[in-house]
Coordinates of C-alpha atoms in Angstrom, one line a residue:
X1 CA -2.4 30.6 -1.4
X2 CA -2.9 28.2 -4.0
X3 CA -1.7 28.9 -7.2
X4 CA -5.0 29.4 -9.7
X5 CA -1.9 29.1 -12.7
X6 CA -2.2 25.8 -15.3
X7 CA -1.3 22.4 -13.4
X8 CA 1.8 21.8 -14.7
X9 CA 4.3 18.6 -14.6
X10 CA 7.4 20.2 -12.8
X11 CA 4.6 21.5 -10.3
X12 CA 3.6 17.8 -10.0
X13 CA 7.6 16.6 -9.4
X14 CA 7.9 18.1 -7.1
X15 CA 5.3 18.3 -4.9
X16 CA 4.9 13.0 -6.4
X17 CA 8.9 12.9 -6.1
X18 CA 9.6 13.1 -2.5
X19 CA 5.9 11.1 -2.4
X20 CA 7.9 8.6 -4.7
X21 CA 11.4 8.9 -2.4
X22 CA 9.3 8.1 0.7
X23 CA 7.4 4.8 -1.3
X24 CA 10.7 3.3 -2.2
X25 CA 12.4 3.7 1.0
X26 CA 9.6 2.7 3.4
X27 CA 9.9 -0.5 0.6
X28 CA 13.3 -0.8 0.5
X29 CA 13.1 -1.0 4.9
X30 CA 11.2 -3.9 3.8
X31 CA 13.9 -5.6 1.0
X32 CA 16.8 -4.9 3.8
X33 CA 14.7 -6.8 6.5
X34 CA 14.4 -9.6 3.7
X35 CA 18.0 -9.6 2.9
X36 CA 19.1 -9.8 6.1
X37 CA 17.0 -13.2 6.9
X38 CA 18.2 -13.9 3.3
X39 CA 21.2 -14.4 5.0
X40 CA 20.3 -16.7 7.5
X41 CA 20.6 -20.8 7.9
X42 CA 16.9 -21.5 7.5
X43 CA 16.5 -19.0 5.0
X44 CA 13.4 -19.6 3.3
X45 CA 11.6 -20.6 7.0
X46 CA 12.3 -17.5 7.9
X47 CA 12.0 -15.8 4.2
X48 CA 8.3 -17.7 3.8
X49 CA 7.6 -16.8 7.7
X50 CA 8.2 -13.0 8.1
X51 CA 6.2 -12.9 4.1
X52 CA 3.3 -14.8 5.5
X53 CA 2.9 -12.7 8.5
X54 CA 3.3 -9.1 7.1
X55 CA 0.6 -10.4 4.5
X56 CA -2.3 -11.4 7.8
X57 CA -0.4 -7.9 9.6
X58 CA -1.5 -5.8 6.5
X59 CA -4.9 -7.3 5.7
X60 CA -5.6 -6.8 9.6
X61 CA -3.9 -3.2 9.4
X62 CA -4.9 -2.3 6.4
X63 CA -7.7 -0.2 7.7
X64 CA -5.6 2.5 9.3
X65 CA -3.5 2.6 5.2
X66 CA -5.8 5.4 4.3
X67 CA -5.2 8.0 7.3
X68 CA -3.4 10.1 4.5
X69 CA -6.2 10.0 2.4
X70 CA -8.7 10.7 4.9
X71 CA -6.8 13.8 6.5
X72 CA -5.8 15.4 2.8
X73 CA -10.0 15.3 2.0
X74 CA -11.4 16.2 5.2
X75 CA -9.2 18.3 7.7
X76 CA -9.7 21.7 7.5
X77 CA -9.2 23.2 10.6
X78 CA -9.3 22.6 14.2
X79 CA -12.7 20.6 15.1
X80 CA -12.0 18.1 11.5
X81 CA -8.9 17.6 13.1
X82 CA -10.5 16.2 16.1
X83 CA -12.8 14.0 14.5
X84 CA -10.4 12.5 11.9
X85 CA -8.2 11.6 15.5
X86 CA -10.8 10.2 16.7
X87 CA -11.6 7.7 14.0
X88 CA -7.4 7.2 13.8
X89 CA -7.8 5.6 17.7
X90 CA -11.1 4.3 17.0
X91 CA -8.8 1.6 14.1
X92 CA -5.8 1.6 15.9
X93 CA -7.4 0.1 18.8
X94 CA -9.8 -2.7 16.7
X95 CA -6.6 -3.5 14.7
X96 CA -4.2 -3.7 17.6
X97 CA -7.4 -6.0 19.1
X98 CA -7.6 -8.1 16.4
X99 CA -3.1 -8.7 15.9
X100 CA -3.7 -10.3 19.7
X101 CA -6.6 -12.2 19.0
X102 CA -4.1 -13.7 16.1
X103 CA -0.9 -13.4 18.4
X104 CA -2.0 -15.4 21.5
X105 CA -5.1 -17.5 20.7
X106 CA -5.6 -20.9 18.6
X107 CA -7.4 -18.6 16.2
X108 CA -4.3 -17.5 14.7
X109 CA -2.6 -20.6 13.7
X110 CA -5.9 -22.1 13.0
X111 CA -5.6 -19.5 10.7
X112 CA -2.2 -20.1 9.3
X113 CA -2.3 -23.7 9.4
X114 CA -6.2 -24.8 8.2
X115 CA -7.3 -22.2 6.1
X116 CA -4.0 -20.6 4.9
X117 CA -2.2 -23.9 4.6
X118 CA 1.2 -22.7 5.4
X119 CA 3.8 -26.1 7.1
X120 CA 3.7 -25.8 11.6
X121 CA 7.4 -24.4 11.2
X122 CA 5.9 -21.4 9.2
X123 CA 2.8 -21.2 11.2
X124 CA 5.0 -20.3 14.7
X125 CA 7.6 -17.4 12.8
X126 CA 4.3 -15.8 11.6
X127 CA 2.9 -16.1 15.5
X128 CA 5.6 -15.1 16.8
X129 CA 6.3 -11.7 14.4
X130 CA 2.3 -10.7 14.9
X131 CA 2.8 -11.2 18.7
X132 CA 5.9 -8.5 19.0
X133 CA 3.5 -6.2 16.4
X134 CA 0.8 -6.1 18.4
X135 CA 0.5 -2.1 19.7
X136 CA 2.2 -1.2 15.9
X137 CA -1.5 0.3 14.5
X138 CA -0.6 3.4 16.7
X139 CA 1.9 4.2 15.1
X140 CA 1.6 3.4 12.0
X141 CA -2.0 5.1 12.2
X142 CA -0.8 8.4 13.3
X143 CA 1.8 8.5 11.2
X144 CA -0.5 8.9 8.4
X145 CA -2.8 11.5 10.0
X146 CA 1.0 13.1 10.8
X147 CA 1.9 12.5 6.8
X148 CA -1.7 13.9 6.2
X149 CA -0.9 16.8 7.1
X150 CA 2.2 17.5 5.8
X151 CA 1.5 16.5 2.3
X152 CA -1.8 19.1 2.5
X153 CA 0.8 21.6 3.7
X154 CA 2.9 20.9 0.0
X155 CA 5.9 20.1 2.6
X156 CA 6.1 16.1 0.2
X157 CA 9.9 16.8 1.7
X158 CA 9.0 16.5 4.9
X159 CA 7.4 13.1 4.6
X160 CA 10.5 11.8 2.9
X161 CA 13.0 13.1 5.4
X162 CA 11.4 11.4 8.0
X163 CA 11.2 8.0 6.1
X164 CA 15.5 8.2 5.2
X165 CA 15.3 8.2 9.1
X166 CA 13.3 5.5 9.1
X167 CA 16.0 3.3 7.0
X168 CA 19.0 4.8 9.1
X169 CA 17.0 3.6 12.4
X170 CA 16.2 -0.1 10.7
X171 CA 19.8 -1.2 10.3
X172 CA 20.5 0.0 14.0
X173 CA 18.0 -2.2 14.8
X174 CA 18.6 -4.8 12.6
X175 CA 22.1 -4.9 14.7
X176 CA 20.9 -3.9 18.2
X177 CA 18.5 -7.2 18.0
X178 CA 20.5 -9.5 16.4
X179 CA 21.5 -11.1 19.9
X180 CA 19.2 -11.2 21.4
X181 CA 16.8 -12.6 18.4
X182 CA 16.3 -14.7 15.2
X183 CA 15.1 -16.0 12.5
X184 CA 11.4 -13.8 11.6
X185 CA 11.5 -12.3 14.7
X186 CA 14.7 -10.5 13.8
X187 CA 12.6 -8.5 11.3
X188 CA 9.3 -7.9 13.1
X189 CA 11.8 -6.4 15.9
X190 CA 13.4 -4.1 13.3
X191 CA 10.2 -3.0 11.6
X192 CA 8.5 -2.1 14.9
X193 CA 11.3 0.3 16.0
X194 CA 12.2 1.8 12.7
X195 CA 8.7 2.7 12.5
X196 CA 8.3 4.2 16.2
X197 CA 11.1 6.4 15.0
X198 CA 9.5 7.3 12.1
X199 CA 6.3 8.7 13.3
X200 CA 8.1 10.3 16.1
X201 CA 9.5 12.5 13.2
X202 CA 6.6 13.1 11.2
X203 CA 4.7 14.5 14.4
X204 CA 7.6 17.0 14.7
X205 CA 7.2 17.8 11.3
X206 CA 3.0 18.3 11.2
X207 CA 2.8 20.3 14.3
X208 CA 5.7 22.7 12.5
X209 CA 3.7 23.0 9.3
X210 CA 0.6 25.3 8.9
X211 CA -2.2 24.1 6.1
X212 CA -3.1 26.4 3.2
X213 CA -6.5 28.1 3.9
X214 CA -9.2 27.2 1.8
X215 CA -12.2 28.6 2.9
X216 CA -14.0 25.1 3.3
X217 CA -16.8 24.0 5.6
X218 CA -15.3 22.1 8.2
X219 CA -17.0 18.8 8.0
X220 CA -18.3 17.3 11.8
X221 CA -17.6 13.7 13.6
X222 CA -19.9 11.8 12.5
X223 CA -19.4 13.2 8.6
X224 CA -16.0 12.0 8.7
X225 CA -16.5 8.8 10.0
X226 CA -19.3 8.4 7.1
X227 CA -16.5 9.0 5.1
X228 CA -13.7 7.7 5.9
X229 CA -15.5 3.8 6.9
X230 CA -15.3 3.1 3.0
X231 CA -12.1 3.5 2.7
X232 CA -11.0 1.6 5.9
X233 CA -12.9 -1.5 4.8
X234 CA -12.1 -0.7 1.1
X235 CA -8.1 -0.6 2.4
X236 CA -9.0 -4.0 4.3
X237 CA -9.7 -5.9 1.2
X238 CA -7.2 -4.8 -0.5
X239 CA -5.1 -6.5 2.0
X240 CA -7.2 -9.8 0.8
X241 CA -5.5 -10.2 -2.0
X242 CA -1.7 -11.6 -1.6
X243 CA -3.7 -13.6 1.5
X244 CA -6.0 -15.2 -0.6
X245 CA -2.8 -15.5 -3.1
X246 CA -0.5 -17.0 -0.1
X247 CA -3.5 -19.3 0.9
X248 CA -3.5 -20.5 -2.7
X249 CA -0.2 -21.5 -3.7
X250 CA 0.5 -22.2 0.3
X251 CA -1.1 -25.8 -0.2
X252 CA 1.2 -26.7 -3.8
X253 CA 3.8 -29.2 -4.2
X254 CA 6.5 -25.6 -4.0
X255 CA 4.0 -24.3 -1.9
X256 CA 7.1 -22.7 0.8
X257 CA 8.9 -22.1 -1.9
X258 CA 6.4 -19.8 -3.4
X259 CA 5.4 -18.4 -0.2
X260 CA 8.7 -17.6 0.0
X261 CA 9.4 -16.0 -3.3
X262 CA 5.9 -14.3 -4.1
X263 CA 7.5 -12.2 -0.7
X264 CA 10.6 -11.5 -2.4
X265 CA 8.9 -10.2 -5.7
X266 CA 5.9 -8.2 -3.5
X267 CA 9.2 -6.6 -2.2
X268 CA 10.0 -5.5 -5.5
X269 CA 6.4 -4.4 -6.2
X270 CA 6.2 -2.4 -3.6
X271 CA 9.3 -1.2 -4.0
X272 CA 8.8 0.3 -7.8
X273 CA 4.9 0.4 -8.4
X274 CA 4.1 1.4 -4.6
X275 CA 4.5 4.7 -5.5
X276 CA 1.9 5.0 -7.4
X277 CA 0.0 4.8 -5.2
X278 CA 0.3 8.4 -4.1
X279 CA -1.4 9.3 -7.6
X280 CA -4.8 9.2 -5.0
X281 CA -3.3 12.4 -2.6
X282 CA -1.8 14.1 -5.9
X283 CA -5.6 14.7 -7.4
X284 CA -7.0 15.8 -4.2
X285 CA -3.9 18.2 -3.8
X286 CA -3.0 19.4 -6.7
X287 CA -6.1 18.8 -9.2
X288 CA -9.0 21.2 -9.9
X289 CA -9.9 21.2 -13.5
X290 CA -10.0 18.2 -16.2
X291 CA -7.2 20.2 -18.1
X292 CA -4.9 19.5 -14.8
X293 CA -6.1 15.6 -14.6
X294 CA -5.1 15.3 -18.3
X295 CA -1.9 16.4 -16.9
X296 CA -2.0 14.4 -14.0
X297 CA -3.2 11.5 -15.9
X298 CA 0.4 12.2 -18.7
X299 CA 2.8 12.6 -15.7
X300 CA 1.3 8.9 -14.6
X301 CA 2.2 7.3 -17.3
X302 CA 6.0 8.7 -18.2
X303 CA 6.6 7.6 -14.3
X304 CA 4.7 3.9 -14.1
X305 CA 6.1 3.3 -17.2
X306 CA 9.4 3.9 -16.0
X307 CA 9.2 1.9 -13.2
X308 CA 7.7 -1.2 -15.1
X309 CA 11.0 -0.9 -17.0
X310 CA 12.8 -0.8 -14.2
X311 CA 11.1 -4.1 -13.2
X312 CA 12.1 -6.0 -16.1
X313 CA 15.5 -4.9 -15.9
X314 CA 15.5 -6.4 -12.3
X315 CA 14.0 -9.7 -13.4
X316 CA 16.9 -9.8 -16.7
X317 CA 20.4 -8.2 -17.1
X318 CA 20.1 -7.1 -13.1
X319 CA 19.2 -10.6 -11.8
X320 CA 22.6 -11.1 -10.3
X321 CA 23.7 -7.9 -9.0
X322 CA 20.4 -6.9 -7.4
X323 CA 18.7 -10.4 -6.2
X324 CA 21.9 -12.2 -6.3
X325 CA 24.5 -10.3 -4.8
X326 CA 22.6 -6.9 -3.4
X327 CA 20.1 -9.7 -1.7
X328 CA 21.5 -12.4 -1.1
X329 CA 19.1 -14.3 -2.4
X330 CA 20.7 -18.1 -3.7
X331 CA 20.8 -18.9 -8.2
X332 CA 18.1 -21.6 -7.7
X333 CA 15.4 -19.3 -6.4
X334 CA 16.6 -16.4 -9.0
X335 CA 15.8 -19.0 -11.2
X336 CA 12.4 -19.6 -10.3
X337 CA 11.1 -15.7 -9.9
X338 CA 13.4 -13.9 -13.2
X339 CA 9.9 -14.7 -15.6
X340 CA 7.1 -14.4 -12.7
X341 CA 9.0 -10.6 -11.6
X342 CA 8.9 -10.4 -15.5
X343 CA 5.3 -10.5 -15.9
X344 CA 5.2 -7.5 -13.3
X345 CA 6.7 -4.9 -15.5
X346 CA 2.4 -4.1 -16.5
X347 CA 1.7 -3.6 -12.6
X348 CA 2.8 0.0 -12.1
X349 CA 0.3 1.1 -14.7
X350 CA -2.4 -0.9 -13.1
X351 CA -2.1 -0.3 -10.2
X352 CA -1.4 3.7 -11.0
X353 CA -4.1 3.3 -13.4
X354 CA -6.3 1.7 -10.6
X355 CA -5.3 4.5 -8.0
X356 CA -6.1 7.8 -10.0
X357 CA -9.5 6.7 -10.1
X358 CA -9.5 5.7 -6.8
X359 CA -8.2 9.3 -6.0
X360 CA -11.1 11.0 -8.2
X361 CA -13.5 9.1 -6.3
X362 CA -12.3 10.2 -2.5
X363 CA -12.7 13.9 -4.7
X364 CA -16.2 13.4 -5.0
X365 CA -16.9 11.7 -1.7
X366 CA -18.0 8.7 -3.4
X367 CA -16.4 6.5 -1.3
X368 CA -18.8 3.7 -0.5
X369 CA -18.5 2.8 -4.4
X370 CA -14.6 2.2 -3.9
X371 CA -15.7 -0.2 -1.2
X372 CA -17.6 -2.1 -4.1
X373 CA -15.2 -1.9 -6.1
X374 CA -12.6 -4.0 -4.0
X375 CA -15.0 -6.4 -2.6
X376 CA -15.8 -7.3 -6.1
X377 CA -12.0 -7.8 -6.4
X378 CA -11.7 -9.5 -4.0
X379 CA -14.6 -12.3 -4.8
X380 CA -12.8 -12.6 -7.6
X381 CA -10.1 -13.8 -6.2
X382 CA -12.3 -16.1 -3.5
X383 CA -13.3 -18.0 -6.5
X384 CA -10.0 -18.9 -7.5
X385 CA -9.7 -20.1 -4.4
X386 CA -12.4 -22.6 -4.4
X387 CA -11.1 -23.5 -8.0
X388 CA -7.7 -24.4 -7.0
X389 CA -9.1 -26.4 -4.3
X390 CA -11.4 -28.4 -6.6
X391 CA -8.6 -27.8 -9.1
X392 CA -5.4 -27.1 -9.0
X393 CA -3.2 -26.0 -11.6
X394 CA 0.0 -27.4 -12.8
X395 CA 2.3 -24.3 -13.1
X396 CA 4.9 -23.3 -10.4
X397 CA 3.3 -21.6 -7.5
X398 CA 5.0 -17.9 -8.1
X399 CA 3.7 -17.9 -11.5
X400 CA 0.5 -18.3 -10.0
X401 CA 0.6 -16.2 -7.5
X402 CA 1.4 -12.8 -9.7
X403 CA -1.3 -14.2 -13.2
X404 CA -3.8 -13.8 -10.4
X405 CA -2.2 -10.7 -8.7
X406 CA -1.9 -8.8 -12.4
X407 CA -5.8 -10.1 -12.9
X408 CA -7.2 -9.0 -9.9
X409 CA -5.7 -5.0 -10.6
X410 CA -7.2 -5.4 -14.0
X411 CA -10.3 -6.0 -12.9
X412 CA -10.6 -3.1 -10.5
X413 CA -9.4 -0.7 -13.5
X414 CA -11.5 -2.2 -15.0
X415 CA -14.7 -1.2 -13.0
X416 CA -13.9 1.9 -11.8
X417 CA -13.0 3.6 -15.3
X418 CA -16.8 1.8 -16.5
X419 CA -18.0 3.0 -13.2
X420 CA -16.6 7.1 -14.0
X421 CA -17.9 6.7 -17.8
X422 CA -21.8 5.5 -16.3
X423 CA -21.8 8.2 -13.7
X424 CA -20.3 11.0 -15.8
X425 CA -20.5 10.7 -19.3
X426 CA -19.7 14.4 -20.5
X427 CA -16.1 13.8 -18.3
X428 CA -13.3 13.5 -21.2
X429 CA -15.6 15.9 -23.1
X430 CA -15.7 18.7 -21.0
X431 CA -12.0 20.2 -20.2
X432 CA -13.3 23.7 -18.3
X433 CA -16.4 22.2 -16.6
X434 CA -14.7 21.6 -12.5
X435 CA -14.3 18.4 -11.5
X436 CA -17.0 16.4 -9.6
X437 CA -15.7 16.9 -5.6

């Protein structure tokens, strides 16, 4: 039974911080892989190949990354669970076919070499990574479904626990895979193995959890698909952002170094700003009226500001300790990424604002609008891509990458805020009214 008391900061914290820990543990796994690759002899090529491959994989597999949000919003019983499972399975099949197309046909080499403009050695390593990850979408897809069921039951600590097991499994996979694999393939094998373990744990926890009774009518499979597919392609378009940025910087004079550096910075962004995406789940699960919404906004500002400060500290006073000693990144690359990483201090607030608004529109069942927001965001970077081909800017590649990332996120947050004010002009002045949806 859900309490009728006003939402408190403590209640949000108990729900949100296990999910924050979950995202950070997930990003730690990527940083662990980057750290392992950074210690190889040809570390620049290995980091660049793994970074490009993960950007491509995230783009192709991204339709399944909204599975936990869809599960929270839609699953109310056996019927809706069956419909959601059909969606998860369909998307996983489609994504695996696309990954196989990239990994085992000339399409992947054409995309990497002619579209993204990476060197032959980096492209070869990226294709080897994609080949290993062909079946990963089935595990990440059902992991999202299981996570949604557990989050819906407000057992978010179990999500973090399973991700903690994943990190432990990652170290084991890196150790076991080292004699058999080298370069970026080692990172791919370790990533696949640890996610398989994580998914198994999440499935067990989801089976043990009981969803709260809401009395809401269950949606049919067709209704679930209509709700879910705009979120799926929106998620896919979100991943064109790093993909297009990689395409822009990959052709620059310092392209290989910029790709490797952007991969490192994105690892930290995922670590520190990634938890802000859970504001969607917090909104859908916790918010019942405008007062609850304002409480969640205050919570977001504190957390977003705090994680931005950590990013700033990592860029400057803790640069040598974290980037040098812990990750093994040599001095010239650390100097190359210091100021671009410092600029990312504002990213958690921008990303958090966009995700809070995405949760609002997902709760209002206006998922088509979320699809449009990412279309505009992707189109903005497409224009930047064309302009970069016509007149390249004389700035370091990684600095251009971060500037584009921040501009794209600002554009989406501004657009969603503008749409909320247009569609719900009285929203901010009606504290006692229920929120849309």
